[in-house]
XYZ file of C-alpha atoms in Angstrom:
690
model
C 13.742 74.081 -131.729
C 11.809 77.246 -130.827
C 13.195 80.216 -132.803
C 10.938 82.776 -131.163
C 11.876 81.779 -127.602
C 15.519 81.883 -128.650
C 15.073 85.397 -130.011
C 13.437 86.644 -126.808
C 16.745 86.226 -124.957
C 18.397 88.672 -127.387
C 15.659 91.280 -127.852
C 17.470 93.869 -125.687
C 20.463 93.681 -128.018
C 18.163 94.105 -131.026
C 16.691 97.216 -129.395
C 20.115 98.708 -128.653
C 21.336 98.144 -132.219
C 18.196 99.652 -133.755
C 18.624 102.723 -131.538
C 22.262 102.899 -132.591
C 21.177 103.060 -136.243
C 19.064 106.103 -135.423
C 22.202 108.020 -134.404
C 25.773 108.345 -135.631
C 27.208 105.458 -133.578
C 31.025 105.346 -133.566
C 31.105 107.728 -136.535
C 30.330 110.677 -134.272
C 34.085 110.956 -133.563
C 34.975 111.541 -137.246
C 36.457 114.954 -138.025
C 37.378 114.337 -141.659
C 35.256 113.056 -144.527
C 36.134 109.423 -145.386
C 35.339 110.170 -149.027
C 37.703 113.063 -149.739
C 39.856 112.906 -146.554
C 39.432 116.644 -146.138
C 38.597 118.447 -142.935
C 34.936 118.686 -143.818
C 32.375 117.575 -141.257
C 30.865 114.212 -142.347
C 27.205 114.913 -141.551
C 25.170 113.206 -144.285
C 24.340 109.542 -144.824
C 22.238 107.610 -147.349
C 19.451 105.269 -146.282
C 19.743 103.234 -149.466
C 23.523 102.765 -149.712
C 25.092 99.893 -147.819
C 26.892 100.731 -144.585
C 25.312 104.092 -143.782
C 28.693 105.856 -143.919
C 28.756 109.588 -143.145
C 30.118 111.882 -145.873
C 30.412 115.566 -146.478
C 27.911 117.327 -148.730
C 30.224 117.450 -151.773
C 31.064 113.742 -151.586
C 27.391 112.816 -151.142
C 26.429 114.812 -154.242
C 29.234 113.273 -156.296
C 28.335 109.721 -155.236
C 24.654 110.178 -156.074
C 24.832 111.666 -159.549
C 23.828 108.234 -160.834
C 21.572 107.483 -157.854
C 19.184 110.448 -157.795
C 16.324 108.553 -156.151
C 18.091 107.640 -152.922
C 16.951 109.117 -149.622
C 19.633 110.947 -147.642
C 19.640 112.280 -144.079
C 21.614 115.129 -142.549
C 22.667 115.369 -138.894
C 21.332 118.615 -137.413
C 23.078 118.313 -134.070
C 20.350 116.294 -132.374
C 18.989 113.822 -134.913
C 19.048 112.896 -138.581
C 16.687 114.917 -140.742
C 15.670 113.906 -144.275
C 16.881 116.201 -147.026
C 16.415 115.829 -150.768
C 19.303 115.407 -153.165
C 17.736 118.254 -155.123
C 18.388 120.554 -152.157
C 22.020 119.423 -152.079
C 22.465 120.322 -155.751
C 22.060 117.020 -157.625
C 20.894 117.444 -161.222
C 20.010 114.673 -163.667
C 21.024 114.952 -167.305
C 18.978 112.795 -169.691
C 20.026 111.750 -173.169
C 23.762 111.372 -172.311
C 25.850 108.935 -170.247
C 26.014 109.612 -166.501
C 28.475 112.405 -165.720
C 28.476 113.788 -169.251
C 26.901 117.179 -169.813
C 24.915 118.379 -172.812
C 25.947 121.511 -174.749
C 22.304 122.050 -175.761
C 20.654 121.083 -172.496
C 17.100 122.156 -171.870
C 15.932 122.555 -168.301
C 13.064 120.323 -167.326
C 9.943 121.356 -165.395
C 10.485 123.100 -162.079
C 8.745 120.303 -160.174
C 9.462 116.993 -161.885
C 7.953 114.252 -159.690
C 9.264 110.698 -159.826
C 7.384 107.892 -158.044
C 9.804 105.241 -156.834
C 9.830 102.244 -154.479
C 10.824 104.463 -151.538
C 8.315 107.260 -152.172
C 8.020 110.513 -154.115
C 11.014 112.503 -155.352
C 11.133 116.070 -156.667
C 14.062 115.931 -159.068
C 15.859 118.708 -160.950
C 16.646 117.411 -164.422
C 17.751 118.581 -167.853
C 16.706 117.195 -171.212
C 19.075 116.796 -174.140
C 18.268 119.160 -176.992
C 21.032 118.043 -179.345
C 20.097 117.836 -183.052
C 18.494 114.478 -183.873
C 17.921 113.634 -180.216
C 14.788 111.736 -179.161
C 11.868 113.692 -177.699
C 11.667 114.328 -173.967
C 9.321 111.453 -173.104
C 11.576 108.968 -174.952
C 14.575 110.218 -172.966
C 12.579 109.566 -169.800
C 11.743 106.037 -170.959
C 15.393 105.316 -171.773
C 16.268 106.290 -168.211
C 13.998 103.499 -166.947
C 11.166 105.840 -165.988
C 7.580 105.767 -167.254
C 6.275 109.230 -168.217
C 2.688 110.064 -167.323
C 2.240 111.668 -170.730
C 4.267 111.845 -173.955
C 3.528 115.595 -174.137
C 5.875 117.596 -171.895
C 5.960 115.065 -169.019
C 6.148 116.405 -165.465
C 5.488 113.141 -163.651
C 6.852 109.644 -164.092
C 7.148 106.355 -162.233
C 10.138 104.055 -162.231
C 9.810 100.690 -163.944
C 10.734 99.087 -160.615
C 7.770 100.542 -158.712
C 5.390 99.669 -161.553
C 6.645 96.067 -161.578
C 6.287 95.819 -157.800
C 2.760 97.189 -157.871
C 1.755 94.804 -160.646
C 2.994 91.836 -158.613
C 1.337 92.824 -155.315
C -1.823 93.801 -157.171
C -2.097 90.503 -159.027
C -1.044 88.318 -156.114
C -2.357 90.265 -153.122
C -5.194 92.235 -154.809
C -3.793 95.501 -153.379
C -5.510 98.398 -155.142
C -3.688 101.229 -156.903
C -5.168 103.682 -154.396
C -3.876 101.791 -151.336
C -0.437 101.327 -152.888
C -0.272 105.032 -153.710
C -1.221 105.988 -150.160
C 1.454 103.635 -148.841
C 4.051 105.428 -150.969
C 2.867 108.724 -149.507
C 3.409 107.382 -145.995
C 6.845 106.097 -146.981
C 7.729 109.601 -148.201
C 6.428 111.498 -145.174
C 4.820 109.394 -142.487
C 4.223 112.464 -140.281
C 2.365 114.395 -143.015
C 4.478 117.473 -142.269
C 4.927 118.412 -145.911
C 2.339 118.829 -148.638
C 2.953 116.171 -151.250
C 1.884 116.699 -154.867
C -1.294 114.905 -155.917
C -0.311 112.451 -158.621
C -2.974 109.764 -158.072
C -4.611 110.174 -161.504
C -1.296 109.989 -163.428
C -0.277 107.029 -161.234
C -3.385 105.054 -162.181
C -2.916 105.941 -165.842
C 0.749 104.854 -165.850
C -0.183 101.503 -164.283
C -2.720 100.845 -167.001
C -0.273 101.761 -169.773
C 2.465 99.626 -168.187
C 0.174 96.575 -167.991
C -0.752 96.940 -171.642
C 2.803 97.325 -172.967
C 4.070 94.399 -170.897
C 1.262 92.239 -172.260
C 2.189 93.122 -175.849
C 5.857 92.397 -175.104
C 4.985 88.927 -173.777
C 3.001 88.290 -176.970
C 6.065 89.166 -179.083
C 4.540 92.241 -180.717
C 7.798 94.168 -180.266
C 9.992 91.697 -182.134
C 11.282 92.281 -185.640
C 9.269 89.252 -186.738
C 6.146 91.333 -186.081
C 6.767 94.536 -188.074
C 3.145 95.680 -187.689
C 3.635 96.065 -183.932
C 0.636 96.561 -181.687
C -1.552 97.640 -184.604
C -1.290 94.160 -186.111
C -2.510 92.356 -182.992
C -5.006 89.608 -183.839
C -8.058 88.902 -181.654
C -6.968 87.102 -178.504
C -3.282 87.174 -179.463
C -2.203 88.845 -176.200
C -3.694 86.041 -174.091
C -1.610 83.330 -172.454
C -3.000 80.133 -173.994
C -3.229 76.699 -172.422
C -0.410 74.514 -173.731
C -2.142 71.302 -172.678
C -5.324 71.849 -174.702
C -5.276 70.603 -178.319
C -3.559 73.216 -180.503
C -3.252 72.491 -184.242
C 0.345 72.808 -185.337
C 1.594 72.756 -181.730
C 0.648 69.559 -179.930
C -1.569 67.713 -182.431
C -0.317 65.220 -185.020
C -0.329 66.517 -188.562
C -1.950 63.345 -189.840
C -5.176 62.804 -187.900
C -5.862 59.529 -189.701
C -3.250 57.809 -187.557
C -5.255 58.478 -184.388
C -6.853 55.422 -182.832
C -10.559 55.796 -182.158
C -10.129 54.616 -178.569
C -7.755 57.543 -177.901
C -9.647 60.335 -179.656
C -10.796 61.686 -176.292
C -7.193 62.796 -175.663
C -7.519 65.328 -178.490
C -10.949 66.560 -177.467
C -11.292 70.256 -176.661
C -13.203 70.570 -173.400
C -14.630 73.994 -172.595
C -16.544 75.264 -169.566
C -18.279 78.596 -169.140
C -20.027 80.419 -166.311
C -20.811 83.938 -165.093
C -19.448 85.920 -162.152
C -21.727 88.637 -160.789
C -19.171 89.872 -158.256
C -17.227 91.456 -161.125
C -19.949 93.996 -161.804
C -18.898 97.445 -162.988
C -20.492 100.731 -161.939
C -21.368 103.433 -164.429
C -18.347 105.670 -163.753
C -17.487 106.600 -167.348
C -18.357 105.824 -170.949
C -16.834 103.770 -173.737
C -15.894 106.965 -175.571
C -14.122 108.511 -172.568
C -12.522 105.294 -171.334
C -11.979 102.756 -174.155
C -9.929 99.585 -173.946
C -6.298 99.968 -175.031
C -6.531 96.888 -177.268
C -10.181 95.858 -177.794
C -10.460 92.104 -178.185
C -6.694 91.640 -178.061
C -6.590 89.423 -174.965
C -9.421 87.837 -172.984
C -12.360 90.223 -173.353
C -14.239 90.193 -176.628
C -14.077 93.295 -178.825
C -16.653 95.802 -177.593
C -18.210 97.117 -180.817
C -19.122 93.841 -182.576
C -20.268 92.425 -179.230
C -22.614 95.360 -178.625
C -23.886 95.248 -182.216
C -24.721 91.548 -181.838
C -26.581 92.069 -178.551
C -28.785 94.815 -180.000
C -30.554 92.226 -182.137
C -31.521 90.190 -179.037
C -32.479 92.938 -176.596
C -36.059 91.757 -176.095
C -35.532 88.008 -176.335
C -37.157 86.022 -173.546
C -34.864 83.707 -171.624
C -36.088 80.095 -171.586
C -35.189 77.291 -169.190
C -36.609 73.802 -169.743
C -35.419 72.666 -166.319
C -37.710 73.942 -163.556
C -35.075 73.267 -160.912
C -32.630 75.666 -162.546
C -33.564 79.073 -161.134
C -30.169 80.802 -161.294
C -30.895 82.188 -164.761
C -34.147 83.830 -163.687
C -32.745 85.198 -160.422
C -29.707 86.719 -162.140
C -31.884 88.409 -164.765
C -34.153 89.913 -162.070
C -31.335 91.639 -160.156
C -31.349 95.409 -159.946
C -29.252 97.163 -162.569
C -29.547 100.801 -161.454
C -26.228 102.633 -161.785
C -24.536 99.490 -163.144
C -22.726 99.464 -166.490
C -22.347 95.668 -166.385
C -23.940 93.255 -163.933
C -21.041 90.808 -164.115
C -18.668 88.987 -166.411
C -19.268 85.844 -168.446
C -16.212 83.642 -168.797
C -15.002 80.603 -170.710
C -12.109 78.374 -169.620
C -10.647 75.076 -170.729
C -12.502 72.420 -168.796
C -9.575 70.210 -167.816
C -6.737 72.614 -167.065
C -8.663 75.668 -165.848
C -7.129 78.463 -167.932
C -9.112 81.388 -169.310
C -9.657 81.128 -173.055
C -8.592 83.936 -175.443
C -11.633 86.147 -176.139
C -13.400 84.113 -173.462
C -14.659 87.011 -171.312
C -17.434 89.518 -171.853
C -19.439 92.006 -169.813
C -23.022 91.065 -168.959
C -25.630 93.801 -169.133
C -28.466 92.045 -167.315
C -27.865 88.662 -165.815
C -26.630 85.542 -167.573
C -28.506 85.927 -170.851
C -28.172 83.384 -173.647
C -27.168 86.009 -176.219
C -24.214 87.139 -174.093
C -22.987 83.686 -173.148
C -23.379 82.262 -176.671
C -21.379 85.109 -178.215
C -18.597 84.770 -175.629
C -18.497 81.005 -176.086
C -18.271 81.195 -179.867
C -15.606 83.910 -179.674
C -13.494 81.698 -177.412
C -13.292 78.884 -179.975
C -12.927 81.064 -183.083
C -9.506 80.601 -184.625
C -8.622 77.706 -182.320
C -8.781 75.066 -185.056
C -12.320 74.118 -184.033
C -14.949 74.314 -186.753
C -17.887 76.607 -186.374
C -20.164 74.999 -183.818
C -23.208 75.084 -186.058
C -21.326 73.181 -188.762
C -20.168 70.380 -186.462
C -22.383 67.278 -186.538
C -24.279 66.818 -183.243
C -22.460 63.534 -182.663
C -19.170 65.470 -182.432
C -20.395 67.840 -179.696
C -21.237 66.722 -176.179
C -22.959 69.101 -173.770
C -22.580 68.437 -170.049
C -23.323 70.263 -166.793
C -20.547 70.669 -164.168
C -20.621 68.241 -161.258
C -21.656 70.748 -158.578
C -24.208 72.636 -160.647
C -25.950 69.523 -161.937
C -27.371 68.723 -158.507
C -29.719 71.702 -158.901
C -31.253 70.184 -162.046
C -34.018 67.651 -162.525
C -33.324 63.924 -162.622
C -33.654 63.738 -166.412
C -31.037 66.484 -166.772
C -28.667 64.896 -164.252
C -28.676 61.581 -166.081
C -28.320 63.006 -169.572
C -25.853 65.842 -168.971
C -23.643 64.503 -166.195
C -19.929 64.587 -167.024
C -19.626 61.202 -165.303
C -21.588 59.670 -168.173
C -19.155 60.742 -170.912
C -16.241 58.623 -172.061
C -12.818 60.112 -171.547
C -13.910 62.644 -168.933
C -12.290 60.810 -166.031
C -12.619 62.806 -162.823
C -12.986 66.184 -164.529
C -15.762 68.056 -162.735
C -15.720 71.043 -165.153
C -15.963 73.447 -162.196
C -12.652 75.086 -163.117
C -14.346 78.381 -163.993
C -15.667 78.601 -160.428
C -12.170 78.084 -159.024
C -10.845 80.785 -161.331
C -13.609 83.127 -160.188
C -12.786 82.452 -156.528
C -9.193 83.517 -157.179
C -9.979 86.628 -159.206
C -12.909 87.957 -157.169
C -10.497 89.698 -154.766
C -10.044 92.343 -157.464
C -13.775 93.056 -157.636
C -13.739 95.842 -155.040
C -11.336 97.950 -157.130
C -12.426 97.038 -160.675
C -16.049 97.793 -159.757
C -15.261 101.525 -159.583
C -13.226 101.730 -162.812
C -14.327 102.963 -166.198
C -15.390 100.283 -168.706
C -12.094 100.157 -170.618
C -9.961 100.258 -167.472
C -12.138 97.509 -165.978
C -11.535 95.195 -168.926
C -7.812 95.977 -169.275
C -7.214 95.248 -165.583
C -9.107 91.960 -165.657
C -7.164 91.000 -168.789
C -3.972 91.314 -166.750
C -5.420 89.252 -163.898
C -6.426 86.523 -166.342
C -2.926 86.453 -167.846
C -1.410 86.098 -164.385
C -3.840 83.313 -163.439
C -3.036 81.451 -166.661
C 0.701 81.909 -166.175
C 0.538 80.459 -162.652
C -1.372 77.465 -164.008
C 1.212 76.884 -166.726
C 4.077 77.085 -164.219
C 2.406 74.445 -162.060
C 1.389 72.068 -164.852
C 4.467 69.855 -164.623
C 4.086 69.118 -160.930
C 0.289 68.951 -161.157
C 0.244 66.408 -163.980
C 2.879 64.317 -162.232
C 0.845 64.225 -158.990
C -2.289 63.322 -160.906
C -0.492 60.523 -162.754
C 1.043 59.113 -159.575
C -2.417 59.066 -158.036
C -4.270 57.847 -161.113
C -2.170 54.797 -162.010
C -2.776 52.755 -158.810
C -6.380 53.985 -158.646
C -6.992 52.885 -162.241
C -5.496 49.450 -161.539
C -7.611 48.996 -158.394
C -10.838 50.155 -160.001
C -10.210 48.049 -163.081
C -9.659 44.959 -160.982
C -12.788 45.589 -158.897
C -14.864 46.206 -162.008
C -13.663 43.058 -163.732
C -14.482 40.949 -160.678
C -17.919 42.561 -160.451
C -18.529 42.081 -164.173
C -17.446 38.451 -164.010
C -20.030 37.764 -161.324
C -22.742 39.520 -163.269
C -21.971 37.595 -166.463
C -22.256 34.321 -164.577
C -25.591 35.220 -163.011
C -27.159 37.376 -165.746
C -25.235 37.005 -169.020
C -28.143 38.105 -171.202
C -28.823 41.265 -169.200
C -25.167 42.368 -169.233
C -25.084 42.174 -173.031
C -28.349 44.093 -173.174
C -26.941 46.812 -170.904
C -23.801 47.120 -173.018
C -25.883 47.534 -176.166
C -28.018 50.223 -174.484
C -24.925 52.167 -173.379
C -23.343 51.927 -176.836
C -26.519 53.185 -178.528
C -26.900 56.041 -176.049
C -23.238 57.062 -176.412
C -23.735 57.251 -180.175
C -27.053 59.088 -179.965
C -28.239 60.773 -176.726
C -31.807 60.698 -178.069
C -31.848 56.920 -177.522
C -33.256 55.595 -174.196
C -30.938 56.594 -171.366
C -29.519 53.453 -169.713
C -28.645 55.384 -166.563
C -32.219 56.426 -165.805
C -34.195 54.155 -163.562
C -36.909 52.235 -165.385
C -38.913 51.857 -162.186
C -42.007 54.075 -162.159
C -44.939 54.661 -159.837
C -42.979 54.804 -156.576
C -44.014 57.879 -154.632
C -41.287 60.078 -153.185
C -41.265 61.544 -149.677
C -42.484 64.827 -151.105
C -45.354 63.038 -152.888
C -46.444 61.168 -149.739
C -46.289 64.311 -147.611
C -48.503 66.072 -150.129
C -50.958 63.161 -150.106
C -51.121 63.161 -146.310
C -51.685 66.906 -146.189
C -54.514 66.554 -148.720
C -56.106 63.729 -146.696
C -55.935 65.828 -143.518
C -57.666 68.693 -145.328
C -60.464 66.402 -146.517
C -61.007 64.992 -142.993
C -61.221 68.504 -141.621
C -63.790 69.489 -144.254
C -65.888 66.395 -143.443
C -65.838 67.173 -139.733
C -63.614 64.212 -138.819
C -61.130 66.252 -136.799
C -57.913 64.707 -135.500
C -57.544 63.582 -131.891
C -54.951 66.335 -131.301
C -53.877 69.647 -132.757
C -51.032 67.742 -134.428
C -52.214 65.183 -136.969
C -50.974 61.555 -137.045
C -48.898 62.358 -140.132
C -47.247 65.281 -138.301
C -46.413 62.923 -135.425
C -44.760 60.312 -137.664
C -42.886 62.898 -139.773
C -41.515 64.489 -136.577
C -40.347 61.082 -135.339
C -38.655 60.298 -138.676
C -36.883 63.651 -138.609
C -35.640 62.899 -135.095
C -34.374 59.497 -136.257
C -32.430 61.127 -139.086
C -30.787 63.620 -136.730
C -29.943 60.788 -134.310
C -28.164 58.858 -137.080
C -26.258 61.995 -138.134
C -25.071 62.744 -134.595
C -24.094 59.114 -133.999
C -21.977 59.178 -137.165
C -20.322 62.431 -136.053
C -19.505 60.942 -132.637
C -17.872 57.975 -134.326
C -15.881 60.247 -136.653
C -14.730 62.541 -133.834
C -13.165 59.682 -131.888
C -12.691 59.122 -128.150
C -10.838 62.390 -127.494
C -12.897 65.319 -128.857
C -11.840 68.902 -128.224
C -13.815 71.090 -125.773
C -15.335 72.957 -128.703
C -16.456 69.695 -130.315
C -17.926 68.529 -126.991
C -19.876 71.763 -126.597
C -21.304 71.520 -130.112
C -22.274 67.881 -129.585
C -24.054 68.631 -126.299
C -26.015 71.456 -127.954
C -27.226 69.064 -130.642
C -28.130 66.410 -128.082
C -30.156 68.934 -126.097
C -32.057 69.890 -129.238
C -32.772 66.201 -129.943
C -34.107 65.655 -126.400
C -36.504 68.567 -126.785
C -37.907 67.010 -129.961
C -38.101 63.567 -128.310
C -40.262 65.036 -125.520
C -42.616 66.297 -128.196
C -42.669 62.796 -129.763
C -43.491 61.257 -126.358
C -46.363 63.694 -125.919
C -47.870 62.705 -129.270
C -47.228 59.007 -128.568
C -49.467 59.388 -125.530
C -52.235 60.455 -127.915
C -51.778 58.115 -130.881
C -50.112 55.143 -129.118
C -51.754 55.362 -125.656
C -51.142 51.736 -124.550
C -47.504 51.652 -125.638
C -45.901 51.827 -122.214
C -47.951 48.964 -120.738
C -46.210 46.632 -123.209
C -42.683 47.835 -122.420
C -40.363 46.417 -119.785
C -41.389 47.523 -116.275
C -37.927 49.014 -115.550
C -38.818 52.050 -117.705
C -37.306 51.026 -121.007
C -39.517 53.499 -122.766
C -37.994 56.370 -120.870
C -34.411 56.127 -122.128
C -34.088 59.903 -122.282
C -34.623 60.162 -118.503
C -31.658 57.907 -117.808
C -27.965 58.341 -118.573
C -28.435 57.531 -122.261
C -27.140 59.767 -125.049
C -29.874 61.452 -127.067
C -28.802 59.706 -130.280
C -29.305 56.284 -128.599
C -32.849 56.885 -127.309
C -35.341 54.469 -128.881
C -38.522 56.048 -130.219
C -40.629 52.834 -130.352
C -42.491 53.610 -133.546
C -44.937 50.962 -134.842
C -42.338 49.533 -137.273
C -40.031 48.695 -134.339
C -42.739 46.659 -132.574
C -44.147 43.258 -133.381
C -47.316 43.075 -135.445
C -49.332 41.900 -132.431
C -48.145 44.725 -130.178
C -48.514 47.624 -132.634
C -52.016 46.355 -133.521
C -52.963 46.762 -129.848
C -51.161 49.987 -128.925
C -51.161 52.127 -132.077
C -53.925 53.892 -133.944
C -54.448 52.200 -137.367
C -53.841 55.465 -139.204
C -50.439 55.792 -137.529
C -49.341 52.347 -138.726
C -50.471 53.074 -142.303
C -48.842 56.522 -142.374
C -45.506 55.221 -141.128
C -45.578 52.405 -143.669
C -46.160 54.838 -146.540
C -43.476 57.251 -145.373
C -40.944 54.461 -144.818
C -41.528 53.092 -148.302
C -41.138 56.550 -149.827
C -37.957 57.074 -147.808
C -36.593 53.801 -149.154
C -37.493 54.772 -152.736
C -35.692 58.106 -152.380
C -32.616 56.355 -151.025
C -32.559 53.883 -153.926
C -32.942 56.723 -156.442
C -30.044 58.488 -154.780
C -27.898 55.380 -155.116
C -28.831 55.013 -158.775
């Protein structure tokens, strides 16, 4: 089945029918209007109404009294030309049912612009001025239009176009500017008429629409909430995670009935991180552009946040892990012309939803004061006690699985999520995945004022959370279907492994279990996951030692036999070996039928290996001069000159030769250096396994 090839056979018919729609078709023979059956020339049709039937002017006006935002076209003798319903005499009466006039009508503005799905419309309308009638902007709202201002509105947008923009903005990250320009093109693609500039009111209406819809979803408009928007509590407008422990929602009332072995189910797991792509330029001020509901959704309230940070302006940031440089680099970034350098965020660690009051602007990098305030705000009112009042045994700090690789060994062993009971396969990198989804909005939010920036990101966070909630049922089912057989298999393998260990080393197994239990209860106890072996030099240590020895020999006048030292020769050969193993593994993974692109990439890597091997052979002639006299006379030492793949070429280092041969052909320093580097390489590999 090839739908496109099938369509190609009919494309001429498609063309003919599309051309037919541009003209009058069979309706060109009509002499009477099908609407009133009078001898009036049917010369007008509507693009929006089904069928595209031609009517006379009077019938078209009558049919569109309740459809004032349709686009109509009039036949001018040669082609259809767009005309506005306003030109044909359509007037809109607000405040009364359609077709009913108002005895106290009040004419609206001369140019009342309505932004709709199909473009811009200049509509002639009348307001109701009957006694007790609602004000003009309320009449506009009741018509399904959003006024740009409650004071004598002259511009509005339909609820339909605002809903469409919100969807394409949240899902496709289309900016308000691009959407507005698209509506301009839909109105007049030839730019033959001067359209009114309503970009600023358009942006303002979008922001107001987002805010009201968020309060509606939170139930602030119900009779149960008589205080309305004014009574909104901090974080109340956020969409909360229904899978995280919520007192009074999904937790048992009597906590004493919980079994200790299942307490991890009710543990609140939180992850936080910063995103520097969501920086905000200094386009306005807090006074000129405040948030519409400070602290009501995901961002923390601005004033108490700023007041807290003032007390820690000059605090020095401290990192006890020398391998963790992200903090220092972020704090050193330029901040000229930037109102906020990024956004700090907190999400639930398992289900990856933004926490209420879990976002905050960062002024200069990922400072502790900012992140601590945001973190504490995200757990306030969630049923979790104040962090400082919780015993240390009740709080476990871990580093996400990807980030922990940048830390020192002592940090990796102590703060790895894999070492905590009940964590399962949670990697706690959910914040990063949320950032990757939301960063598409960075290009537009960067140029907004501070309040607009926060209100827009609040809406994006709500949408992200809502999508997560919609997918929870299927996601949890897939995870369970995968986890059950995996748990059974791993349990069986572990029990078999444990049984063997208990037979061979029963005393040590009990000792290990006691160490793990003590460390789980108190992380200050000796860490059972850290290797107790000490004194083994790493590859980095040995390379430093060799470099120091070469410097001493040079100072003493004992220069090397070549510009490249023996240690440089062996390290080059080991690097070549590593690349050979990598390429051989890739060849095996690719299979017998690689694509041309894969072949080209493989040949490039093989060529690079051969160039390095030639350099190894050159140095072997210096430091292993009698090597080739001990090889097979058919040229075994010259594999690279024969039809042998680069990854299969043997380097013939001292460790690959017998003790008798390498004692005769290799310089003693070369044998010692390779031995030290090999041992360090083995130690690094064992540490990696541990």
